[in-house]
Amino acid sequence: MRALIMAATVTMLAAAPLFAQEGGGWDASGYVTGSGGFASSVGHTSGDAVLEGGVRIAPHVMVFGNIGRFGNLQADLQPTLNNATAALSANQGLAVIGSGSVPAWYGSGGLRVELPIDSRVMPYVLGGIGLAHLNPTPQLVFSSGVMPDGSVPAPGTDVTVALTSTGNFTAPSASTAFMVMLGGGVQIPVAPHWVVDTGYRYSRIAADSTLSASPLNANGMTVGFGYRF
């Protein structure tokens, strides 16, 4: 394993001058990258995938745009579920367990500034604004008590639809919210035009108040491949 790591390191360092000389280097006119990784939100971790592209508008400055998806910002749905389960317990004597998922598609655009501090790698910082589409999917599972219609389901039964139809639970609706994204990363050349791109992104989403009383925050780490042209 150590020999493999050393060989990969030597290969990347050797490729850097060739990368810069043959075009598609640090003075390239644009790039496209595809990355995947994870995002952490209030202690919950989910998948994060993003496709991004940019074009140069000045030395070391590019305009970028991206589209991506957070697999599940579940932790941001939990306050809504906690309030619902507490109300059902107090008003109906009904014990249910709340869970669910909040996948979110997003798109943003802004500026990316490259920092040419080393000929072998290219650090960068970026900032942008955009929109995120949140699609919460709550789930209430029966634990004990009596349902509003007088039935007693088996423990573990999904009663979300039943409680929604009787008006005892209102699921948060899908919504589109303003989003701010900040971050940075580093590109490492592996062949002419081709780079490994690893980065960090902080996203702040002004979610609908029915989902969260405060903006949603996600911290993402991704790694992928890019093509500079």
GROMACS .gro file of N, CA and C in nm, residues 8 58 123 136 165 182:
model
   18
    8ALA      N    1   0.168   0.675  -0.686
    8ALA     CA    2   0.063   0.769  -0.728
    8ALA      C    3   0.109   0.912  -0.709
   58ALA      N    4  -1.129   3.635  -1.609
   58ALA     CA    5  -1.013   3.717  -1.576
   58ALA      C    6  -0.903   3.623  -1.527
  123PRO      N    7  -0.509   2.541  -0.552
  123PRO     CA    8  -0.616   2.568  -0.455
  123PRO      C    9  -0.713   2.672  -0.512
  136PRO      N   10  -3.962   1.724   0.168
  136PRO     CA   11  -3.970   1.643   0.290
  136PRO      C   12  -4.069   1.528   0.277
  165SER      N   13  -5.494   1.201   0.683
  165SER     CA   14  -5.631   1.206   0.630
  165SER      C   15  -5.732   1.250   0.735
  182LEU      N   16  -2.062   2.864   0.004
  182LEU     CA   17  -1.924   2.909   0.016
  182LEU      C   18  -1.836   2.785   0.027
   0.00000   0.00000   0.00000
